[in-house]
PDB file of C-alpha atoms in Angstrom:
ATOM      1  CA  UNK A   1      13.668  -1.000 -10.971  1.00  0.00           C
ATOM      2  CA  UNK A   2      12.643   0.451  -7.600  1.00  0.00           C
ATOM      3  CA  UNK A   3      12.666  -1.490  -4.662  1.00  0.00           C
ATOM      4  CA  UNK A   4      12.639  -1.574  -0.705  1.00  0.00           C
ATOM      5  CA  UNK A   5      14.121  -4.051   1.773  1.00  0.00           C
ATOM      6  CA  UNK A   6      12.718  -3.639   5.120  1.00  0.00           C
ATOM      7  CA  UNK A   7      15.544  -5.259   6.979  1.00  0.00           C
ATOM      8  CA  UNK A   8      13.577  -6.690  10.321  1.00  0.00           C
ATOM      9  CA  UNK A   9      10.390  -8.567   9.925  1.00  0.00           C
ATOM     10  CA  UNK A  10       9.968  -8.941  13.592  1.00  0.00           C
ATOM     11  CA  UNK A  11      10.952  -5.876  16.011  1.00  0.00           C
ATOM     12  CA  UNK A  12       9.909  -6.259  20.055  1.00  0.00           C
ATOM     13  CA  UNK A  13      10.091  -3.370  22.396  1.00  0.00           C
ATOM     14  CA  UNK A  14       9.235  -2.812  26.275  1.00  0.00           C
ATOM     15  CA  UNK A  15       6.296  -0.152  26.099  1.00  0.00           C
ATOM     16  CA  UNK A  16       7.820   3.195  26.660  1.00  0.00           C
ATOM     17  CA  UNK A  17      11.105   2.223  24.829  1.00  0.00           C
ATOM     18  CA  UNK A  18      12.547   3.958  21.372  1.00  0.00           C
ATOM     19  CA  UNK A  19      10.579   2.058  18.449  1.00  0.00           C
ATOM     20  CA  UNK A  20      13.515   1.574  15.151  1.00  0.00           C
ATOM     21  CA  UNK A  21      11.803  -0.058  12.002  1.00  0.00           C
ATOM     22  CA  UNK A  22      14.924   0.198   9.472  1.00  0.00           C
ATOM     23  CA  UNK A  23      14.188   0.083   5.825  1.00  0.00           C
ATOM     24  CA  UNK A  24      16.920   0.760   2.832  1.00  0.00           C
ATOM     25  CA  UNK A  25      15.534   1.690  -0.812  1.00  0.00           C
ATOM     26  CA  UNK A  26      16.538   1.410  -3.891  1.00  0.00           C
ATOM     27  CA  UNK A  27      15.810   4.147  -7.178  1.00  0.00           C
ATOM     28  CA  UNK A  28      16.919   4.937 -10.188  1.00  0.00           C
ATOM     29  CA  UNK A  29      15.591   8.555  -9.382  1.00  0.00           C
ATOM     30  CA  UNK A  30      14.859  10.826  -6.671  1.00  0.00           C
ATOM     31  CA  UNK A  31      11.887   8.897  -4.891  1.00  0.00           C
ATOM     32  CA  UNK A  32       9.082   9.428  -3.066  1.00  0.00           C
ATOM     33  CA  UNK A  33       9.705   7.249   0.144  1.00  0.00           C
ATOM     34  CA  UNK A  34       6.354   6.608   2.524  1.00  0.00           C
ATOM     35  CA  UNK A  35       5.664   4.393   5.733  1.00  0.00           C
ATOM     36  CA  UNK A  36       2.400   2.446   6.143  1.00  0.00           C
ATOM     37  CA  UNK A  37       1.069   0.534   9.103  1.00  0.00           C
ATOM     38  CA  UNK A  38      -1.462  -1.406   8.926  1.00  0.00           C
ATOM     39  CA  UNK A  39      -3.147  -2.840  12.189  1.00  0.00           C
ATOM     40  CA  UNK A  40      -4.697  -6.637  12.349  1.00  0.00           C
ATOM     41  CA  UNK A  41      -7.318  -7.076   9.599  1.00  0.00           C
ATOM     42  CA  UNK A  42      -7.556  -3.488   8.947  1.00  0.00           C
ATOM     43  CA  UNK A  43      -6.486  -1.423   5.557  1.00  0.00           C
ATOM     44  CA  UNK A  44      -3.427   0.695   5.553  1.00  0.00           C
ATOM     45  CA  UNK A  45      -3.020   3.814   7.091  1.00  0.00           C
ATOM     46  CA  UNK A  46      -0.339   6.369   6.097  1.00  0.00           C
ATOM     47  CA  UNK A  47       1.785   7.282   8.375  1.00  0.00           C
ATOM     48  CA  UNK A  48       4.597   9.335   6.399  1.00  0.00           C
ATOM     49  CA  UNK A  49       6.183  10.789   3.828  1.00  0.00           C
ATOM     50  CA  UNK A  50       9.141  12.311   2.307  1.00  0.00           C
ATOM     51  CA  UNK A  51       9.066  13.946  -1.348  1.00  0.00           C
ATOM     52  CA  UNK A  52      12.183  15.807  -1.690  1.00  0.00           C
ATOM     53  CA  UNK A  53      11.657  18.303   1.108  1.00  0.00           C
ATOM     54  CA  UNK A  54      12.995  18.165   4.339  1.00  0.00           C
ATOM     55  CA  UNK A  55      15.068  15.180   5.216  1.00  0.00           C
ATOM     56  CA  UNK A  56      13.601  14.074   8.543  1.00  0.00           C
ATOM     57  CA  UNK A  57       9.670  14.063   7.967  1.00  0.00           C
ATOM     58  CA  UNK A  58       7.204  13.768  10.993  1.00  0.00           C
ATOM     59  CA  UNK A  59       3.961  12.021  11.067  1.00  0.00           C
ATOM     60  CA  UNK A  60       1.402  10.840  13.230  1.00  0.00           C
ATOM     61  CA  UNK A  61       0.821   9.157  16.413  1.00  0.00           C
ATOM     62  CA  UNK A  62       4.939  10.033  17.038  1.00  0.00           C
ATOM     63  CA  UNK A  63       6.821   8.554  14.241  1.00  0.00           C
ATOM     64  CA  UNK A  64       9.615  10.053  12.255  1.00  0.00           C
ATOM     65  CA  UNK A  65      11.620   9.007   9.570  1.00  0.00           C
ATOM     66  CA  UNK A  66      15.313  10.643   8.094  1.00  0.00           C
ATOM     67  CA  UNK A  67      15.822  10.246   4.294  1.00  0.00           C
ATOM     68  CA  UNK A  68      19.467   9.691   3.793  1.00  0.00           C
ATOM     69  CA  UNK A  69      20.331  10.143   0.264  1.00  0.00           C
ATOM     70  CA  UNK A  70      24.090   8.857   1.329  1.00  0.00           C
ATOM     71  CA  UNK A  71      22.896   5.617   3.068  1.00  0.00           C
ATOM     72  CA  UNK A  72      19.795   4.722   0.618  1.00  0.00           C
ATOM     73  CA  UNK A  73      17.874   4.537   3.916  1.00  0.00           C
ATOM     74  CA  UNK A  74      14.616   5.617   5.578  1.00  0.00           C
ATOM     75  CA  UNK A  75      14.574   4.765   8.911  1.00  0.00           C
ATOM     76  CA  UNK A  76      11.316   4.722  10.992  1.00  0.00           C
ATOM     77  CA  UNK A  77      11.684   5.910  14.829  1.00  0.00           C
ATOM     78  CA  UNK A  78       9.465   6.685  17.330  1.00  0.00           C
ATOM     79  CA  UNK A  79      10.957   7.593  20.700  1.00  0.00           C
ATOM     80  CA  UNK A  80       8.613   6.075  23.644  1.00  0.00           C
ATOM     81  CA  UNK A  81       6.698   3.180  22.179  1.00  0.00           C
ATOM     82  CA  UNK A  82       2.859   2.615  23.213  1.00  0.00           C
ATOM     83  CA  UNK A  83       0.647  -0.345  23.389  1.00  0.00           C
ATOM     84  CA  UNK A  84      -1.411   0.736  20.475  1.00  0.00           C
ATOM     85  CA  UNK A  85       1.484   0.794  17.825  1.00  0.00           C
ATOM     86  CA  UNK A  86       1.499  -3.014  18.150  1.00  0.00           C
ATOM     87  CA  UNK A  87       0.800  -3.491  14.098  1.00  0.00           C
ATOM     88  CA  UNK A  88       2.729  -4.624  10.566  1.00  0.00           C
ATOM     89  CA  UNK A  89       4.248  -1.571   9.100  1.00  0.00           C
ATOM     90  CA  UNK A  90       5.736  -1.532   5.663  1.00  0.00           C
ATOM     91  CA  UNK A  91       8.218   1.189   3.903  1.00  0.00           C
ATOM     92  CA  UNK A  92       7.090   2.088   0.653  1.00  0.00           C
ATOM     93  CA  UNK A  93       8.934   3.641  -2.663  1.00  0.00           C
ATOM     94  CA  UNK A  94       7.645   5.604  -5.392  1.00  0.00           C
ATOM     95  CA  UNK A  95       9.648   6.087  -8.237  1.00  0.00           C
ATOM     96  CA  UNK A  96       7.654   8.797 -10.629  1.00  0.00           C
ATOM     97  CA  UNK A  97       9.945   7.162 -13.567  1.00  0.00           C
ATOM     98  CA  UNK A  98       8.632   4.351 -13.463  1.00  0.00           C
ATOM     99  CA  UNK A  99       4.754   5.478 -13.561  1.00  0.00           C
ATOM    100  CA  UNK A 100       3.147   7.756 -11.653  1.00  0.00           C
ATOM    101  CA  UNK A 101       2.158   6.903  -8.167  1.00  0.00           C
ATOM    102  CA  UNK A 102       2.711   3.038  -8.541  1.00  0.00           C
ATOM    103  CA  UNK A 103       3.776   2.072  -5.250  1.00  0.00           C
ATOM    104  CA  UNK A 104       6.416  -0.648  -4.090  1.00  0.00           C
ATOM    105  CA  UNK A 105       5.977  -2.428  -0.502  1.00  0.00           C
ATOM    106  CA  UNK A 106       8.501  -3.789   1.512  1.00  0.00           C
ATOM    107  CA  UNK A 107       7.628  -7.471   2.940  1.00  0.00           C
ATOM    108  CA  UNK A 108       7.070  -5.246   6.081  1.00  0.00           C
ATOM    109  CA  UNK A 109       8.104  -5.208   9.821  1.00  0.00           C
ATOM    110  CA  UNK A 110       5.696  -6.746  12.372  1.00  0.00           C
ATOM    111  CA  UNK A 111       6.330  -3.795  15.349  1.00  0.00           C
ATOM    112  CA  UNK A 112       5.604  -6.522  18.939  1.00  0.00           C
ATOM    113  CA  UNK A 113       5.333  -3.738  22.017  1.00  0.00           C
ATOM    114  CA  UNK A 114       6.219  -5.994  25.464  1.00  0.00           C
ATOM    115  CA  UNK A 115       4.101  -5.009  28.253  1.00  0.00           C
TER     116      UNK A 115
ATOM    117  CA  UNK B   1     -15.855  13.381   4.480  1.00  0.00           C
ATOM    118  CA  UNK B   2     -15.808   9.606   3.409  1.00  0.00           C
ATOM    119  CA  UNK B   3     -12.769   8.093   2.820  1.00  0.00           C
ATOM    120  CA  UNK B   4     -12.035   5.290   0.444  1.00  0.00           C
ATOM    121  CA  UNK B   5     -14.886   2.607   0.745  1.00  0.00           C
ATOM    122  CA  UNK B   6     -14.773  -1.045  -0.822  1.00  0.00           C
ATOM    123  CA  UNK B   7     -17.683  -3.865  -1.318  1.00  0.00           C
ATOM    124  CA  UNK B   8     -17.906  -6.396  -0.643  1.00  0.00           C
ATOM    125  CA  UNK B   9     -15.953  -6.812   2.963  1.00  0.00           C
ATOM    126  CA  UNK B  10     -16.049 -10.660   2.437  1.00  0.00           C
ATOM    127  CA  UNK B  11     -15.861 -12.928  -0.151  1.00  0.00           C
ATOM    128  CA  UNK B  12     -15.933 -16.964  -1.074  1.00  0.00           C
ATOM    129  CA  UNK B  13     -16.104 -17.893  -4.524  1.00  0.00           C
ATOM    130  CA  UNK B  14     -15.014 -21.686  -6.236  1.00  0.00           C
ATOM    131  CA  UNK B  15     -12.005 -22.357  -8.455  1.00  0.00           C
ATOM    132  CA  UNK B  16     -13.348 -21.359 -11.946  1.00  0.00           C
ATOM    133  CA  UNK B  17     -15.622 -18.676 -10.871  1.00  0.00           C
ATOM    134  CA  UNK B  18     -15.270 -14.868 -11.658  1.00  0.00           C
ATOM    135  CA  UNK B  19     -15.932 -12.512  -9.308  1.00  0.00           C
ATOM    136  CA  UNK B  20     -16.224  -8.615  -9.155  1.00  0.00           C
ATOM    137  CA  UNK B  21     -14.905  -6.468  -6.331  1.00  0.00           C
ATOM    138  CA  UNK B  22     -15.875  -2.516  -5.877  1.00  0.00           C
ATOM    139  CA  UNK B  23     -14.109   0.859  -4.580  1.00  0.00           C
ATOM    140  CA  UNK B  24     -15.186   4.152  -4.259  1.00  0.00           C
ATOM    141  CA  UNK B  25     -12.196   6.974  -3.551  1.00  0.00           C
ATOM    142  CA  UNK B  26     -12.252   9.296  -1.429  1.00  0.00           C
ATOM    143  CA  UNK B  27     -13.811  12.372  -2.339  1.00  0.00           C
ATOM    144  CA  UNK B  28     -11.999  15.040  -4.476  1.00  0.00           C
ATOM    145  CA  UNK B  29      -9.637  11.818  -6.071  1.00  0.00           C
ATOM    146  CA  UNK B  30      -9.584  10.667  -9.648  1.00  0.00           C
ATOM    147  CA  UNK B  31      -6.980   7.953  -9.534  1.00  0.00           C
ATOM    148  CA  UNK B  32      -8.020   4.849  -8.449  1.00  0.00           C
ATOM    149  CA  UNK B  33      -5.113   1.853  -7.796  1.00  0.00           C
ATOM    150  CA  UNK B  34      -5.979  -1.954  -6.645  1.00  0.00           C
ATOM    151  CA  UNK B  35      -3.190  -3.847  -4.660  1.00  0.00           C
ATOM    152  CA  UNK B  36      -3.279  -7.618  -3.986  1.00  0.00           C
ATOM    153  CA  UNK B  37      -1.990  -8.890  -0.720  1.00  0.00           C
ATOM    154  CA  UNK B  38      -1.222 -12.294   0.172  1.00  0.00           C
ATOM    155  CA  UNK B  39      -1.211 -13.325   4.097  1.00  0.00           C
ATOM    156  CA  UNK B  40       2.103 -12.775   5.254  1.00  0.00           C
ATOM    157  CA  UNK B  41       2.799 -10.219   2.195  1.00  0.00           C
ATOM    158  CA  UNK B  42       2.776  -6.875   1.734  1.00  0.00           C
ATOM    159  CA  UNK B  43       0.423  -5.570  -1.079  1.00  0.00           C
ATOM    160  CA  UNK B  44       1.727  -5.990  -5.089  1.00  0.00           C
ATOM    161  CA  UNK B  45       0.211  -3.597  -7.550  1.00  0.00           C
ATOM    162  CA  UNK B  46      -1.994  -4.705 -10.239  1.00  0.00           C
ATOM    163  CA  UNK B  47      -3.162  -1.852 -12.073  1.00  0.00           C
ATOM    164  CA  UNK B  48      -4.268   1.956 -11.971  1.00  0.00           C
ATOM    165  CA  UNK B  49      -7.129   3.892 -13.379  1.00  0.00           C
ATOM    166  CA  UNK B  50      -6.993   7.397 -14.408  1.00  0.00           C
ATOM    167  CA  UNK B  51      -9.874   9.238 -16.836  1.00  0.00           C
ATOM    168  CA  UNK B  52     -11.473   5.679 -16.918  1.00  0.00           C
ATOM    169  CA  UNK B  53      -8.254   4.514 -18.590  1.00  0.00           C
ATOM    170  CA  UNK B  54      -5.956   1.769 -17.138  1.00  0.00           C
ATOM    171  CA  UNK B  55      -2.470   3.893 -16.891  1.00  0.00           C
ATOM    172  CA  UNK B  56      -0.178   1.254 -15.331  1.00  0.00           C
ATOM    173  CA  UNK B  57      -0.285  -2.284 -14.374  1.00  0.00           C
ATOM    174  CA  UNK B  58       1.490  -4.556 -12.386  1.00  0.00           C
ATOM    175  CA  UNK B  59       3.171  -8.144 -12.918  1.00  0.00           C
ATOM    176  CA  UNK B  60      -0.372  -9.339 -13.396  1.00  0.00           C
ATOM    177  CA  UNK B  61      -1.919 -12.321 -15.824  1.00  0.00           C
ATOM    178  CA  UNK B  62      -4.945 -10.756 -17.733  1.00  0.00           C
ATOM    179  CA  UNK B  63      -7.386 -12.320 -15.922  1.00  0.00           C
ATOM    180  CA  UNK B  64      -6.897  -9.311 -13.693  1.00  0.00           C
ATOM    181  CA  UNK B  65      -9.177  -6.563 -15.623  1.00  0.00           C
ATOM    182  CA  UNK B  66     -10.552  -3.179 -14.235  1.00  0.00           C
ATOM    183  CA  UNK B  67     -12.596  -0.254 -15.152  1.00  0.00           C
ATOM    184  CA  UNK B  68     -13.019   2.829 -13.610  1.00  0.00           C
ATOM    185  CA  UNK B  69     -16.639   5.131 -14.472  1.00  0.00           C
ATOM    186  CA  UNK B  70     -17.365   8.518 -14.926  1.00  0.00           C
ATOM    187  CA  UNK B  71     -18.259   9.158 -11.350  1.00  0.00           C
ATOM    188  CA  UNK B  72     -14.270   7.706 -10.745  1.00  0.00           C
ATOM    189  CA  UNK B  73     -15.570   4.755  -8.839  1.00  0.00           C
ATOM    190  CA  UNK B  74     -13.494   1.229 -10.119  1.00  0.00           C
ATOM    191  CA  UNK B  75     -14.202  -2.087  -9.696  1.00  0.00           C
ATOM    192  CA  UNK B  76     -11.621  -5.215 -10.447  1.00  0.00           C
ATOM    193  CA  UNK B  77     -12.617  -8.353 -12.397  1.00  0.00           C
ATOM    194  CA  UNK B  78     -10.922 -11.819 -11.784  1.00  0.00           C
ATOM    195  CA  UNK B  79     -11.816 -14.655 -14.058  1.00  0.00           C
ATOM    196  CA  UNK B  80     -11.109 -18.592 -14.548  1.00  0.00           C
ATOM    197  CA  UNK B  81     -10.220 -18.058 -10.526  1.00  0.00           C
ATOM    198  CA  UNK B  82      -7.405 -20.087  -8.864  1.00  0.00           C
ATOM    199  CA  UNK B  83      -6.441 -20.981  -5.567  1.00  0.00           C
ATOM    200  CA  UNK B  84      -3.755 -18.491  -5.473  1.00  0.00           C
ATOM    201  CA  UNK B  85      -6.190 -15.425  -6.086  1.00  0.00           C
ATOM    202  CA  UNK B  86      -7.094 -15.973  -2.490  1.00  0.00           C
ATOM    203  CA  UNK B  87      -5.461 -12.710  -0.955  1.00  0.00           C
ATOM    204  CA  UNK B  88      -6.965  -9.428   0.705  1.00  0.00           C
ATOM    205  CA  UNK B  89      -7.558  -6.798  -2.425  1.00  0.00           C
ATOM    206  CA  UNK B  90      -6.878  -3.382  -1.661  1.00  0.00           C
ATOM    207  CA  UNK B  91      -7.862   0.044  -3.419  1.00  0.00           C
ATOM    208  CA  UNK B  92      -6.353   2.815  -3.018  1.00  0.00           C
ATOM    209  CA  UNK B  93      -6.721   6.470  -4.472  1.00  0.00           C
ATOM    210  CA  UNK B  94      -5.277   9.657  -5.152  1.00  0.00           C
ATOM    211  CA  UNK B  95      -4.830  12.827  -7.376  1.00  0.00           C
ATOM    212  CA  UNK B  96      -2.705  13.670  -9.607  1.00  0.00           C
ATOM    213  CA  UNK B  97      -0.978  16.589  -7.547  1.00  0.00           C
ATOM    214  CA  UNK B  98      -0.205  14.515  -4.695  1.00  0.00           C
ATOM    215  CA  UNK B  99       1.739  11.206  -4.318  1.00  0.00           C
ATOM    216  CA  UNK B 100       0.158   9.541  -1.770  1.00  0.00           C
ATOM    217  CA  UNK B 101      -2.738   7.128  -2.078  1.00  0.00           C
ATOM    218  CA  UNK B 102      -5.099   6.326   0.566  1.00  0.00           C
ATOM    219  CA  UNK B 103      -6.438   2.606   1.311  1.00  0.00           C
ATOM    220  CA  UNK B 104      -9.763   1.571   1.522  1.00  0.00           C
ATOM    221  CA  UNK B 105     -10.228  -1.669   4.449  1.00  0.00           C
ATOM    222  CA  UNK B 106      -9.980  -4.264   1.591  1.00  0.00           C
ATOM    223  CA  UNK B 107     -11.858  -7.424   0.198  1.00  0.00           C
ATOM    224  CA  UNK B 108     -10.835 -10.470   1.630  1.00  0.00           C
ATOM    225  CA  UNK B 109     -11.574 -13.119  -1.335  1.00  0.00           C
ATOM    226  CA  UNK B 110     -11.172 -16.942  -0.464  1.00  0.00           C
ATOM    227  CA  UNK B 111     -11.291 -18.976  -3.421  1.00  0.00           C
ATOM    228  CA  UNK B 112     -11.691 -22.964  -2.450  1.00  0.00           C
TER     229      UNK B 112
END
């Protein structure tokens, strides 16, 4: 079965300092690996995602994420954080064995940005 | 172009009840997904509609029941409600050429 373990569930960074949210996977198959944030009482925006293209995948707002195949991982980095990324973000698998498009969450990483 | 919507934004309801929640997807999307998510959680998948068919589901008790129309609008069902159902319900959707999904802001149901 698929699964993701989002190894943090609190990060806190000085504003203006690298942002790492680290999340490992696990897949029977090759995967479809996505980040999601999702900002206080709000729905969930997408943020990234990797689908068997390049390795290190850029999204919005700054964030990037490296699929390593060799490490089950998908890291999320971001190198100066801001104020406004202050949110819950979860890492996300999708394993097109398993269904089509069913998506597994992490138990997400609440991102803190110090002042 | 509007994205995914979802009524109502709010809802109470009593142990016992049943109680109906709605999504639209966005437009050009025919597959239409509804995630539970607990406070403190992240979201657990219940079920998918595709061609007004329910594809997948989740780990869910069949009191959970959806139906998606012609137009590709869904809505989710939950009878004989509990105090656990209390959660925010998301919907997402998607097409079949692409693998992500996009949210809509959720239904926050409180069942006391």
């Amino acid at each position: 079965a698929q699964s993701v373990t989002q190894l943090d569930s609190h990060v806190s960074v000085s504003e203006g300092t690298p942002v790492l949210l680290r999340c490992n996977y696990s897949s029977s198959y090759s995967p479809s690996l996505f980040w999601y944030v999702q900002h206080p009482n709000k729905g969930l925006q997408l943020l990234l995602k990797y689908t068997s293209a390049a390795t290190l995948v850029k999204g919005i707002n700054g964030f990037e994420a490296e699929f390593k195949k060799s490490e089950t991982s998908f890291h999320l980095t971001k190198p100066s954080a801001h104020m406004s990324d202050a949110a819950e973000y979860f890492c996300v698998v999708s394993d097109p064995y398993f269904g089509n498009e069913k998506l597994t969450f992490g138990t997400g990483t609440r991102l803190t940005i110090i002042p | 172009d509007a994205g995914v919507t979802q009524s109502p934004t709010h809802l109470i309801k009593t142990r016992g009840q049943q109680v109906t929640l709605r999504c639209s997807p966005k437009s050009g999307h025919d597959t239409v997904s509804w995630y539970q998510q607990a406070l403190g959680q992240g979201p657990q998948f219940i079920f998918q509609y595709y061609e007004e068919e329910e594809r997948q589901r989740g780990n869910f008790p069949d009191r959970f029941s959806g139906h998606q129309f012609p137009n590709y609008s869904s809505e989710l069902n939950v009878n004989a409600l509990l105090l656990g159902d209390s959660a925010l319900y998301l919907c997402a959707s998607s097409t079949g050429v692409r693998v992500e999904q996009y949210f809509g802001p959720g239904t926050r149901l409180t069942v006391t």
